[in-house]
PDB file of C-alpha atoms in Angstrom:
ATOM      1  CA  MET N  20       0.000   0.000   0.000  1.00 41.00           C
ATOM      2  CA  ALA N  21       1.330   3.445  -0.920  1.00 45.00           C
ATOM      3  CA  ILE N  22       0.688   6.134   1.690  1.00 44.00           C
ATOM      4  CA  ALA N  23      -0.260   9.510   0.225  1.00 51.00           C
ATOM      5  CA  GLN N  24       2.562  12.007   0.115  1.00 56.00           C
ATOM      6  CA  SER N  25       1.850  15.438   1.584  1.00 61.00           C
ATOM      7  CA  ASP N  26       2.645  18.666  -0.195  1.00 81.00           C
ATOM      8  CA  ALA N  27       3.322  20.485   3.047  1.00 90.00           C
ATOM      9  CA  SER N  28       3.791  23.805   1.269  1.00 93.00           C
ATOM     10  CA  VAL N  29       0.039  24.258   0.973  1.00 95.00           C
ATOM     11  CA  ILE N  30      -0.217  24.782   4.741  1.00 97.00           C
ATOM     12  CA  GLU N  31       3.090  26.542   5.318  1.00 94.00           C
ATOM     13  CA  SER N  32       2.184  30.120   4.462  1.00 94.00           C
ATOM     14  CA  VAL N  33      -0.780  32.254   5.417  1.00 96.00           C
ATOM     15  CA  GLU N  34      -1.198  33.259   1.776  1.00 96.00           C
ATOM     16  CA  ARG N  35      -1.385  29.654   0.501  1.00 96.00           C
ATOM     17  CA  ILE N  36      -3.803  28.689   3.250  1.00 97.00           C
ATOM     18  CA  ARG N  37      -6.215  31.531   2.572  1.00 96.00           C
ATOM     19  CA  ALA N  38      -6.078  30.964  -1.173  1.00 96.00           C
ATOM     20  CA  ALA N  39      -7.155  27.345  -0.639  1.00 97.00           C
ATOM     21  CA  ASP N  40     -10.076  28.383   1.588  1.00 97.00           C
ATOM     22  CA  PRO N  41     -12.373  30.513  -0.611  1.00 96.00           C
ATOM     23  CA  ASP N  42     -15.412  30.266   1.695  1.00 96.00           C
ATOM     24  CA  ASP N  43     -13.384  31.057   4.828  1.00 97.00           C
ATOM     25  CA  MET N  44     -13.905  27.931   6.914  1.00 97.00           C
ATOM     26  CA  LEU N  45     -10.813  29.061   8.810  1.00 97.00           C
ATOM     27  CA  GLY N  46     -12.653  32.181   9.910  1.00 97.00           C
ATOM     28  CA  ARG N  47     -15.541  30.070  11.201  1.00 97.00           C
ATOM     29  CA  ILE N  48     -13.137  27.897  13.183  1.00 97.00           C
ATOM     30  CA  LYS N  49     -11.492  30.972  14.701  1.00 97.00           C
ATOM     31  CA  ASP N  50     -14.913  32.289  15.683  1.00 97.00           C
ATOM     32  CA  LEU N  51     -15.557  29.546  18.244  1.00 97.00           C
ATOM     33  CA  PRO N  52     -14.907  31.790  21.298  1.00 96.00           C
ATOM     34  CA  LYS N  53     -17.022  34.595  19.811  1.00 97.00           C
ATOM     35  CA  GLN N  54     -19.828  32.167  19.026  1.00 96.00           C
ATOM     36  CA  VAL N  55     -19.930  30.938  22.610  1.00 96.00           C
ATOM     37  CA  ARG N  56     -19.977  34.495  23.984  1.00 96.00           C
ATOM     38  CA  ASP N  57     -22.714  35.586  21.572  1.00 96.00           C
ATOM     39  CA  ALA N  58     -24.830  32.514  22.278  1.00 95.00           C
ATOM     40  CA  TRP N  59     -24.579  33.030  26.041  1.00 95.00           C
ATOM     41  CA  ALA N  60     -25.652  36.652  25.630  1.00 96.00           C
ATOM     42  CA  ILE N  61     -28.600  35.692  23.416  1.00 95.00           C
ATOM     43  CA  ALA N  62     -29.774  33.055  25.889  1.00 93.00           C
ATOM     44  CA  SER N  63     -29.441  35.464  28.815  1.00 93.00           C
ATOM     45  CA  LYS N  64     -31.813  37.931  27.111  1.00 93.00           C
ATOM     46  CA  ALA N  65     -34.272  35.431  25.643  1.00 91.00           C
ATOM     47  CA  SER N  66     -37.893  35.550  26.722  1.00 89.00           C
ATOM     48  CA  LEU N  67     -38.569  32.170  28.346  1.00 89.00           C
ATOM     49  CA  PRO N  68     -41.920  31.264  29.959  1.00 88.00           C
ATOM     50  CA  PRO N  69     -41.499  30.523  33.703  1.00 87.00           C
ATOM     51  CA  ALA N  70     -43.512  27.317  33.239  1.00 88.00           C
ATOM     52  CA  TYR N  71     -40.674  25.920  31.143  1.00 88.00           C
ATOM     53  CA  GLY N  72     -38.691  25.517  34.334  1.00 86.00           C
ATOM     54  CA  ASP N  73     -41.197  22.927  35.561  1.00 87.00           C
ATOM     55  CA  VAL N  74     -40.291  19.793  33.598  1.00 80.00           C
ATOM     56  CA  ARG N  75     -38.943  16.365  34.496  1.00 76.00           C
ATOM     57  CA  ASN N  76     -36.989  15.528  31.327  1.00 77.00           C
ATOM     58  CA  VAL N  77     -35.072  17.546  28.758  1.00 76.00           C
ATOM     59  CA  VAL N  78     -34.535  16.277  25.210  1.00 74.00           C
ATOM     60  CA  VAL N  79     -32.244  18.114  22.794  1.00 73.00           C
ATOM     61  CA  ALA N  80     -33.168  17.176  19.236  1.00 71.00           C
ATOM     62  CA  GLY N  81     -31.347  17.975  16.042  1.00 67.00           C
ATOM     63  CA  MET N  82     -29.479  16.273  13.252  1.00 60.00           C
ATOM     64  CA  GLY N  83     -25.869  16.064  12.110  1.00 58.00           C
ATOM     65  CA  GLY N  84     -23.811  19.171  12.810  1.00 60.00           C
ATOM     66  CA  SER N  85     -26.849  20.889  14.312  1.00 57.00           C
ATOM     67  CA  ALA N  86     -27.177  18.249  17.024  1.00 58.00           C
ATOM     68  CA  ILE N  87     -23.662  18.054  18.367  1.00 61.00           C
ATOM     69  CA  GLY N  88     -24.238  20.945  20.786  1.00 56.00           C
ATOM     70  CA  GLY N  89     -26.771  18.708  22.501  1.00 53.00           C
ATOM     71  CA  ASP N  90     -26.395  15.015  23.013  1.00 46.00           C
ATOM     72  CA  LEU N  91     -28.990  13.501  20.739  1.00 28.00           C
ATOM     73  CA  ALA N  92     -28.242  13.186  17.029  1.00 26.00           C
ATOM     74  CA  ALA N  93     -30.809  10.669  15.737  1.00 29.00           C
ATOM     75  CA  ALA N  94     -33.758  13.026  15.314  1.00 30.00           C
ATOM     76  CA  THR N  95     -35.343  15.169  12.550  1.00 76.00           C
ATOM     77  CA  LEU N  96     -38.185  17.627  12.244  1.00 48.00           C
ATOM     78  CA  SER N  97     -40.487  14.693  13.118  1.00 61.00           C
ATOM     79  CA  ALA N  98     -39.237  15.056  16.701  1.00 64.00           C
ATOM     80  CA  PHE N  99     -40.916  18.470  16.779  1.00 66.00           C
ATOM     81  CA  GLU N 100     -44.280  17.079  15.747  1.00 69.00           C
ATOM     82  CA  ASP N 101     -43.989  14.191  18.175  1.00 74.00           C
ATOM     83  CA  ALA N 102     -43.199  16.570  21.034  1.00 74.00           C
ATOM     84  CA  ARG N 103     -46.131  18.811  20.099  1.00 75.00           C
ATOM     85  CA  LYS N 104     -48.558  15.882  20.101  1.00 81.00           C
ATOM     86  CA  ARG N 105     -47.323  14.767  23.514  1.00 78.00           C
ATOM     87  CA  GLY N 106     -47.985  18.195  24.971  1.00 80.00           C
ATOM     88  CA  ALA N 107     -44.309  18.832  25.648  1.00 80.00           C
ATOM     89  CA  LYS N 108     -43.001  22.301  26.381  1.00 84.00           C
ATOM     90  CA  VAL N 109     -41.033  23.000  23.206  1.00 85.00           C
ATOM     91  CA  LEU N 110     -38.335  25.658  22.971  1.00 87.00           C
ATOM     92  CA  VAL N 111     -36.918  26.298  19.504  1.00 88.00           C
ATOM     93  CA  LEU N 112     -33.282  27.411  19.080  1.00 86.00           C
ATOM     94  CA  THR N 113     -32.677  28.137  15.416  1.00 86.00           C
ATOM     95  CA  THR N 114     -31.418  30.474  12.711  1.00 86.00           C
ATOM     96  CA  GLY N 115     -34.913  30.427  11.216  1.00 84.00           C
ATOM     97  CA  GLY N 116     -36.509  28.413   8.442  1.00 84.00           C
ATOM     98  CA  LYS N 117     -39.169  25.723   8.699  1.00 86.00           C
ATOM     99  CA  ILE N 118     -38.576  24.883  12.343  1.00 85.00           C
ATOM    100  CA  ALA N 119     -39.014  28.537  13.362  1.00 88.00           C
ATOM    101  CA  GLU N 120     -42.283  28.714  11.419  1.00 90.00           C
ATOM    102  CA  LEU N 121     -43.568  25.578  13.140  1.00 88.00           C
ATOM    103  CA  GLY N 122     -42.593  26.938  16.545  1.00 89.00           C
ATOM    104  CA  ARG N 123     -44.314  30.268  16.088  1.00 92.00           C
ATOM    105  CA  ALA N 124     -47.425  28.643  14.617  1.00 91.00           C
ATOM    106  CA  SER N 125     -47.708  26.533  17.772  1.00 90.00           C
ATOM    107  CA  ASN N 126     -47.009  29.518  20.048  1.00 90.00           C
ATOM    108  CA  PHE N 127     -43.773  28.026  21.335  1.00 90.00           C
ATOM    109  CA  PRO N 128     -40.921  30.370  22.320  1.00 89.00           C
ATOM    110  CA  VAL N 129     -38.429  30.717  19.486  1.00 90.00           C
ATOM    111  CA  VAL N 130     -34.863  31.911  20.148  1.00 90.00           C
ATOM    112  CA  THR N 131     -33.034  32.852  16.968  1.00 88.00           C
ATOM    113  CA  PHE N 132     -29.461  33.724  16.111  1.00 88.00           C
ATOM    114  CA  SER N 133     -27.819  34.861  12.913  1.00 86.00           C
ATOM    115  CA  TYR N 134     -24.585  33.313  11.729  1.00 87.00           C
ATOM    116  CA  LYS N 135     -23.779  32.450   8.132  1.00 88.00           C
ATOM    117  CA  ALA N 136     -22.089  29.071   8.252  1.00 88.00           C
ATOM    118  CA  GLN N 137     -22.711  25.386   7.825  1.00 87.00           C
ATOM    119  CA  PRO N 138     -24.112  23.793  11.032  1.00 86.00           C
ATOM    120  CA  ARG N 139     -20.832  22.033  11.833  1.00 89.00           C
ATOM    121  CA  ALA N 140     -19.121  25.431  11.864  1.00 93.00           C
ATOM    122  CA  ALA N 141     -21.585  26.925  14.338  1.00 91.00           C
ATOM    123  CA  LEU N 142     -20.975  24.622  17.297  1.00 91.00           C
ATOM    124  CA  GLY N 143     -20.302  27.568  19.602  1.00 93.00           C
ATOM    125  CA  TYR N 144     -23.882  28.719  19.078  1.00 92.00           C
ATOM    126  CA  SER N 145     -25.573  25.334  19.386  1.00 89.00           C
ATOM    127  CA  LEU N 146     -23.614  24.520  22.551  1.00 90.00           C
ATOM    128  CA  GLY N 147     -23.713  27.994  24.089  1.00 92.00           C
ATOM    129  CA  LEU N 148     -27.447  28.424  23.528  1.00 91.00           C
ATOM    130  CA  VAL N 149     -28.300  25.070  25.085  1.00 88.00           C
ATOM    131  CA  LEU N 150     -26.105  25.768  28.113  1.00 89.00           C
ATOM    132  CA  GLY N 151     -27.512  29.272  28.439  1.00 92.00           C
ATOM    133  CA  VAL N 152     -31.128  28.157  28.259  1.00 90.00           C
ATOM    134  CA  LEU N 153     -30.589  25.328  30.757  1.00 86.00           C
ATOM    135  CA  THR N 154     -29.002  27.840  33.134  1.00 89.00           C
ATOM    136  CA  ARG N 155     -31.819  30.358  32.677  1.00 92.00           C
ATOM    137  CA  LEU N 156     -34.440  27.709  33.432  1.00 88.00           C
ATOM    138  CA  GLY N 157     -32.622  26.593  36.552  1.00 87.00           C
ATOM    139  CA  PHE N 158     -31.752  23.090  35.374  1.00 82.00           C
ATOM    140  CA  VAL N 159     -28.035  23.656  35.926  1.00 83.00           C
ATOM    141  CA  ARG N 160     -26.039  26.036  38.077  1.00 88.00           C
ATOM    142  CA  ASP N 161     -24.886  29.348  36.610  1.00 90.00           C
ATOM    143  CA  LEU N 162     -22.101  28.483  34.172  1.00 90.00           C
ATOM    144  CA  ALA N 163     -20.949  32.043  33.459  1.00 94.00           C
ATOM    145  CA  ASP N 164     -17.664  31.634  35.365  1.00 96.00           C
ATOM    146  CA  ASP N 165     -17.020  28.271  33.713  1.00 94.00           C
ATOM    147  CA  ILE N 166     -17.455  29.816  30.286  1.00 95.00           C
ATOM    148  CA  GLU N 167     -15.091  32.699  31.046  1.00 97.00           C
ATOM    149  CA  ALA N 168     -12.445  30.271  32.337  1.00 97.00           C
ATOM    150  CA  ALA N 169     -12.857  28.015  29.307  1.00 96.00           C
ATOM    151  CA  LEU N 170     -12.537  30.907  26.872  1.00 97.00           C
ATOM    152  CA  SER N 171      -9.402  32.064  28.678  1.00 97.00           C
ATOM    153  CA  ASP N 172      -7.845  28.614  28.182  1.00 97.00           C
ATOM    154  CA  LEU N 173      -8.976  28.656  24.550  1.00 97.00           C
ATOM    155  CA  GLY N 174      -7.165  31.924  23.959  1.00 96.00           C
ATOM    156  CA  ARG N 175      -3.860  30.364  24.989  1.00 96.00           C
ATOM    157  CA  LEU N 176      -4.413  27.386  22.698  1.00 96.00           C
ATOM    158  CA  GLU N 177      -5.134  29.675  19.750  1.00 95.00           C
ATOM    159  CA  GLU N 178      -1.542  30.921  19.886  1.00 93.00           C
ATOM    160  CA  ARG N 179      -0.333  27.392  19.027  1.00 94.00           C
ATOM    161  CA  VAL N 180      -2.673  26.511  16.166  1.00 97.00           C
ATOM    162  CA  HIS N 181      -3.534  29.587  14.076  1.00 95.00           C
ATOM    163  CA  GLU N 182      -2.329  29.661  10.494  1.00 96.00           C
ATOM    164  CA  GLY N 183       0.631  31.914  11.198  1.00 95.00           C
ATOM    165  CA  ALA N 184       1.954  30.181  14.333  1.00 94.00           C
ATOM    166  CA  ARG N 185       5.684  29.373  14.086  1.00 88.00           C
ATOM    167  CA  THR N 186       5.405  26.082  15.963  1.00 92.00           C
ATOM    168  CA  ASN N 187       2.019  24.730  14.993  1.00 96.00           C
ATOM    169  CA  ASP N 188       0.786  21.604  16.767  1.00 96.00           C
ATOM    170  CA  ALA N 189      -2.314  21.311  14.566  1.00 98.00           C
ATOM    171  CA  LYS N 190      -0.328  21.455  11.326  1.00 97.00           C
ATOM    172  CA  LYS N 191       2.098  18.882  12.686  1.00 97.00           C
ATOM    173  CA  LEU N 192      -0.689  16.445  13.516  1.00 98.00           C
ATOM    174  CA  ALA N 193      -2.377  16.992  10.143  1.00 98.00           C
ATOM    175  CA  LEU N 194       0.888  16.019   8.411  1.00 97.00           C
ATOM    176  CA  GLU N 195       1.208  12.925  10.610  1.00 97.00           C
ATOM    177  CA  LEU N 196      -2.348  11.813   9.869  1.00 97.00           C
ATOM    178  CA  HIS N 197      -2.426  12.596   6.164  1.00 97.00           C
ATOM    179  CA  GLY N 198      -3.097   9.452   4.148  1.00 97.00           C
ATOM    180  CA  ARG N 199      -4.478   7.537   7.125  1.00 98.00           C
ATOM    181  CA  ILE N 200      -7.944   6.703   8.444  1.00 98.00           C
ATOM    182  CA  PRO N 201      -8.375   7.955  12.027  1.00 98.00           C
ATOM    183  CA  PHE N 202     -10.569   6.155  14.554  1.00 98.00           C
ATOM    184  CA  ALA N 203     -11.550   8.466  17.427  1.00 98.00           C
ATOM    185  CA  TYR N 204     -12.085   6.838  20.845  1.00 98.00           C
ATOM    186  CA  GLY N 205     -13.582   8.653  23.833  1.00 97.00           C
ATOM    187  CA  ALA N 206     -15.553   8.123  27.035  1.00 95.00           C
ATOM    188  CA  GLY N 207     -18.314  10.209  28.583  1.00 90.00           C
ATOM    189  CA  VAL N 208     -18.316  13.718  27.150  1.00 90.00           C
ATOM    190  CA  MET N 209     -15.260  12.762  25.102  1.00 93.00           C
ATOM    191  CA  GLY N 210     -17.367  10.031  23.530  1.00 94.00           C
ATOM    192  CA  VAL N 211     -19.547  12.807  22.112  1.00 91.00           C
ATOM    193  CA  MET N 212     -16.360  14.536  21.020  1.00 94.00           C
ATOM    194  CA  ALA N 213     -15.281  11.362  19.206  1.00 96.00           C
ATOM    195  CA  ARG N 214     -18.387  11.632  17.053  1.00 94.00           C
ATOM    196  CA  ARG N 215     -17.614  15.298  16.408  1.00 94.00           C
ATOM    197  CA  VAL N 216     -14.035  14.512  15.355  1.00 97.00           C
ATOM    198  CA  LYS N 217     -15.205  11.782  12.996  1.00 97.00           C
ATOM    199  CA  GLY N 218     -17.687  14.159  11.382  1.00 96.00           C
ATOM    200  CA  GLN N 219     -15.141  16.950  10.944  1.00 97.00           C
ATOM    201  CA  TRP N 220     -12.697  14.578   9.256  1.00 98.00           C
ATOM    202  CA  ASN N 221     -15.494  13.541   6.896  1.00 98.00           C
ATOM    203  CA  GLU N 222     -16.974  16.947   6.097  1.00 97.00           C
ATOM    204  CA  ASN N 223     -13.993  19.285   6.382  1.00 98.00           C
ATOM    205  CA  ALA N 224     -11.120  17.056   5.277  1.00 98.00           C
ATOM    206  CA  LYS N 225     -13.117  14.817   2.875  1.00 98.00           C
ATOM    207  CA  ASN N 226     -11.455  11.885   4.619  1.00 98.00           C
ATOM    208  CA  TRP N 227     -12.564   8.452   5.811  1.00 98.00           C
ATOM    209  CA  SER N 228     -12.931   8.287   9.579  1.00 98.00           C
ATOM    210  CA  ALA N 229     -14.784   6.383  12.309  1.00 98.00           C
ATOM    211  CA  PHE N 230     -15.438   6.670  16.027  1.00 98.00           C
ATOM    212  CA  ASP N 231     -16.203   4.405  18.953  1.00 98.00           C
ATOM    213  CA  VAL N 232     -17.111   4.958  22.583  1.00 97.00           C
ATOM    214  CA  MET N 233     -15.687   3.499  25.775  1.00 95.00           C
ATOM    215  CA  SER N 234     -16.589   1.134  27.333  1.00 94.00           C
ATOM    216  CA  GLU N 235     -18.636  -0.417  24.530  1.00 96.00           C
ATOM    217  CA  LEU N 236     -15.567  -0.599  22.279  1.00 96.00           C
ATOM    218  CA  ASN N 237     -13.936  -2.890  24.851  1.00 97.00           C
ATOM    219  CA  HIS N 238     -16.693  -5.423  24.220  1.00 97.00           C
ATOM    220  CA  ASN N 239     -16.150  -5.719  20.473  1.00 97.00           C
ATOM    221  CA  ALA N 240     -13.715  -3.388  18.694  1.00 97.00           C
ATOM    222  CA  VAL N 241     -10.640  -4.684  20.526  1.00 97.00           C
ATOM    223  CA  VAL N 242     -11.183  -8.185  19.130  1.00 98.00           C
ATOM    224  CA  GLY N 243     -10.799  -6.866  15.594  1.00 98.00           C
ATOM    225  CA  PHE N 244      -7.481  -5.072  16.071  1.00 98.00           C
ATOM    226  CA  PRO N 245      -5.222  -7.763  14.477  1.00 97.00           C
ATOM    227  CA  ASN N 246      -6.820  -7.917  11.015  1.00 97.00           C
ATOM    228  CA  PRO N 247      -6.471  -7.219   8.200  1.00 98.00           C
ATOM    229  CA  PRO N 248      -2.702  -6.614   8.151  1.00 97.00           C
ATOM    230  CA  ILE N 249      -3.189  -3.532   5.960  1.00 97.00           C
ATOM    231  CA  ALA N 250      -4.722  -1.820   9.005  1.00 97.00           C
ATOM    232  CA  ARG N 251      -1.201  -1.307  10.375  1.00 97.00           C
ATOM    233  CA  GLU N 252      -0.477   1.078   7.508  1.00 96.00           C
ATOM    234  CA  ALA N 253      -3.911   2.594   7.022  1.00 98.00           C
ATOM    235  CA  LEU N 254      -5.239   3.293  10.520  1.00 98.00           C
ATOM    236  CA  VAL N 255      -4.426   5.469  13.483  1.00 98.00           C
ATOM    237  CA  VAL N 256      -6.426   5.597  16.712  1.00 98.00           C
ATOM    238  CA  LEU N 257      -6.943   8.938  18.421  1.00 98.00           C
ATOM    239  CA  PHE N 258      -7.576   8.665  22.163  1.00 98.00           C
ATOM    240  CA  LEU N 259      -9.609  11.685  23.246  1.00 98.00           C
ATOM    241  CA  ARG N 260      -8.852  11.940  26.943  1.00 97.00           C
ATOM    242  CA  SER N 261      -9.886  14.074  29.881  1.00 95.00           C
ATOM    243  CA  ASP N 262      -8.347  14.674  33.299  1.00 91.00           C
ATOM    244  CA  ARG N 263     -11.850  13.905  34.510  1.00 92.00           C
ATOM    245  CA  ASP N 264     -12.142  10.432  32.952  1.00 94.00           C
ATOM    246  CA  ASN N 265     -13.414   8.064  35.621  1.00 92.00           C
ATOM    247  CA  PRO N 266     -10.827   5.615  37.059  1.00 94.00           C
ATOM    248  CA  ARG N 267     -12.290   2.559  35.339  1.00 95.00           C
ATOM    249  CA  HIS N 268     -12.163   4.280  31.964  1.00 96.00           C
ATOM    250  CA  LYS N 269      -8.573   5.321  32.624  1.00 96.00           C
ATOM    251  CA  LEU N 270      -7.661   1.679  33.157  1.00 97.00           C
ATOM    252  CA  ARG N 271      -9.633   0.610  30.089  1.00 97.00           C
ATOM    253  CA  PHE N 272      -7.779   3.142  27.933  1.00 98.00           C
ATOM    254  CA  GLU N 273      -4.441   1.850  29.203  1.00 98.00           C
ATOM    255  CA  VAL N 274      -5.305  -1.766  28.406  1.00 98.00           C
ATOM    256  CA  THR N 275      -6.719  -0.761  25.010  1.00 98.00           C
ATOM    257  CA  ARG N 276      -3.441   1.003  24.246  1.00 98.00           C
ATOM    258  CA  GLU N 277      -1.562  -2.200  25.087  1.00 98.00           C
ATOM    259  CA  LEU N 278      -3.790  -4.205  22.736  1.00 98.00           C
ATOM    260  CA  LEU N 279      -3.184  -1.705  19.924  1.00 98.00           C
ATOM    261  CA  ASP N 280       0.558  -1.994  20.478  1.00 98.00           C
ATOM    262  CA  ARG N 281       0.319  -5.782  20.214  1.00 98.00           C
ATOM    263  CA  ALA N 282      -1.549  -5.396  16.923  1.00 98.00           C
ATOM    264  CA  GLN N 283       0.993  -2.764  15.773  1.00 98.00           C
ATOM    265  CA  ILE N 284      -1.718  -0.144  15.208  1.00 98.00           C
ATOM    266  CA  ALA N 285      -0.558   3.471  15.577  1.00 98.00           C
ATOM    267  CA  HIS N 286      -2.260   5.597  18.213  1.00 98.00           C
ATOM    268  CA  LYS N 287      -2.041   9.102  19.641  1.00 98.00           C
ATOM    269  CA  THR N 288      -3.539  10.717  22.726  1.00 98.00           C
ATOM    270  CA  LEU N 289      -5.186  14.146  22.504  1.00 98.00           C
ATOM    271  CA  GLN N 290      -5.764  15.798  25.850  1.00 97.00           C
ATOM    272  CA  PHE N 291      -5.922  19.392  27.026  1.00 97.00           C
ATOM    273  CA  ARG N 292      -5.731  20.525  30.609  1.00 95.00           C
ATOM    274  CA  GLY N 293      -8.465  22.983  31.447  1.00 96.00           C
ATOM    275  CA  GLN N 294      -9.942  24.777  34.414  1.00 95.00           C
ATOM    276  CA  ASN N 295     -13.167  22.793  33.929  1.00 93.00           C
ATOM    277  CA  VAL N 296     -14.643  20.114  31.679  1.00 92.00           C
ATOM    278  CA  LEU N 297     -16.113  22.735  29.339  1.00 92.00           C
ATOM    279  CA  SER N 298     -12.602  24.060  28.778  1.00 96.00           C
ATOM    280  CA  GLU N 299     -11.324  20.592  27.910  1.00 94.00           C
ATOM    281  CA  VAL N 300     -14.152  20.098  25.428  1.00 93.00           C
ATOM    282  CA  LEU N 301     -13.805  23.492  23.745  1.00 95.00           C
ATOM    283  CA  GLN N 302     -10.030  23.138  23.439  1.00 97.00           C
ATOM    284  CA  LEU N 303     -10.418  19.726  21.838  1.00 97.00           C
ATOM    285  CA  VAL N 304     -13.055  21.083  19.453  1.00 96.00           C
ATOM    286  CA  TYR N 305     -10.817  23.998  18.509  1.00 98.00           C
ATOM    287  CA  PHE N 306      -7.704  21.901  18.034  1.00 98.00           C
ATOM    288  CA  THR N 307      -9.291  19.087  16.030  1.00 98.00           C
ATOM    289  CA  ASP N 308     -11.229  21.548  13.873  1.00 98.00           C
ATOM    290  CA  TYR N 309      -7.933  23.181  12.953  1.00 98.00           C
ATOM    291  CA  VAL N 310      -6.384  19.777  12.238  1.00 98.00           C
ATOM    292  CA  SER N 311      -9.287  18.780   9.989  1.00 98.00           C
ATOM    293  CA  PHE N 312      -8.951  22.117   8.180  1.00 98.00           C
ATOM    294  CA  TYR N 313      -5.235  21.684   7.515  1.00 98.00           C
ATOM    295  CA  LEU N 314      -5.836  18.086   6.479  1.00 98.00           C
ATOM    296  CA  ALA N 315      -8.427  19.256   3.945  1.00 98.00           C
ATOM    297  CA  LEU N 316      -5.782  21.416   2.296  1.00 98.00           C
ATOM    298  CA  LEU N 317      -3.296  18.540   2.296  1.00 97.00           C
ATOM    299  CA  ASN N 318      -5.996  16.449   0.609  1.00 97.00           C
ATOM    300  CA  GLY N 319      -6.456  19.139  -2.024  1.00 96.00           C
ATOM    301  CA  ALA N 320     -10.023  19.707  -0.815  1.00 97.00           C
ATOM    302  CA  ASP N 321     -12.162  22.754  -0.110  1.00 97.00           C
ATOM    303  CA  PRO N 322     -12.950  22.506   3.628  1.00 97.00           C
ATOM    304  CA  SER N 323     -16.340  24.192   3.216  1.00 96.00           C
ATOM    305  CA  GLN N 324     -17.944  22.322   0.323  1.00 94.00           C
ATOM    306  CA  VAL N 325     -19.972  19.137   0.913  1.00 92.00           C
ATOM    307  CA  LYS N 326     -20.887  18.207  -2.646  1.00 93.00           C
ATOM    308  CA  SER N 327     -21.617  14.584  -1.782  1.00 94.00           C
ATOM    309  CA  ILE N 328     -24.293  15.668   0.711  1.00 91.00           C
ATOM    310  CA  ASP N 329     -25.727  18.115  -1.823  1.00 91.00           C
ATOM    311  CA  TYR N 330     -25.881  15.275  -4.354  1.00 93.00           C
ATOM    312  CA  LEU N 331     -27.537  12.990  -1.816  1.00 92.00           C
ATOM    313  CA  LYS N 332     -30.177  15.574  -0.905  1.00 89.00           C
ATOM    314  CA  ASP N 333     -30.922  16.197  -4.584  1.00 91.00           C
ATOM    315  CA  ARG N 334     -31.372  12.482  -5.289  1.00 91.00           C
ATOM    316  CA  LEU N 335     -33.569  12.011  -2.221  1.00 91.00           C
ATOM    317  CA  ALA N 336     -35.715  14.970  -3.252  1.00 89.00           C
ATOM    318  CA  LYS N 337     -36.239  13.448  -6.709  1.00 90.00           C
ATOM    319  CA  GLY N 338     -37.058  10.021  -5.285  1.00 85.00           C
ATOM    320  CA  ALA N 339     -35.878   6.609  -6.425  1.00 62.00           C
TER     321      ALA N 339
END
């Protein structure tokens, strides 16, 4: 098997990088801290009925990149209709469109924001709005200090990954991963992050990727490590770790690493120390988004375009 050779020059200069990014995905990635701040401000000013604080269960529904700010991806607009029929208290967080129309027609509160980007590039809004609304309704403690601390940590990371940084950790990792298929492994909140990383490799970098979640992966995935032999050249496992991983997961990761070594499968650990778990998550989002962006350029791809999805939607609209 021949591993793809990287033309590193495409990510070496600011000029080359910007020329290869006509729709400014880089700008959207950089906006993550601003998105979180804006979303928190929007949620803090939103008009929310007091009765919405009196519920027993909260479901966050969305799809694809729109859902990652919550923790439920397998839902569509049908979730809205189902919730309405059940008499649920529905709160709509959206940029507009059909879901906003449905919300207003049913007299549900609708909180809107304006940001021109694909859903995967607006994570700061989807996450910040959900956190802000949950805080406003009293379901979680006030997270304002956590957000400020997380954004402070994010600012320090930005110095190491932006396109003009002299020593760039994100560019280095993109070069190491170019030509390989990454499998992202995580536990707890980092399990959600593993799904995010997989999606960014697919949509930004136009690259094969997969993810799995601890501890489920210890019940099946580990048995498949030895075969086929080509996996030793093609794959790399990314361990998405947190200082706050529970002790049993820490042990499971260690044993999983040993099993990968036995199978001669490459692996790397991505972990960022933060003042709180939100900081760890946002730093990992920021870093891996940058890596997927640089990898897109190494792949000769436009990080913004998703022509395969456009083609799929067109075919589905036309029917079989």
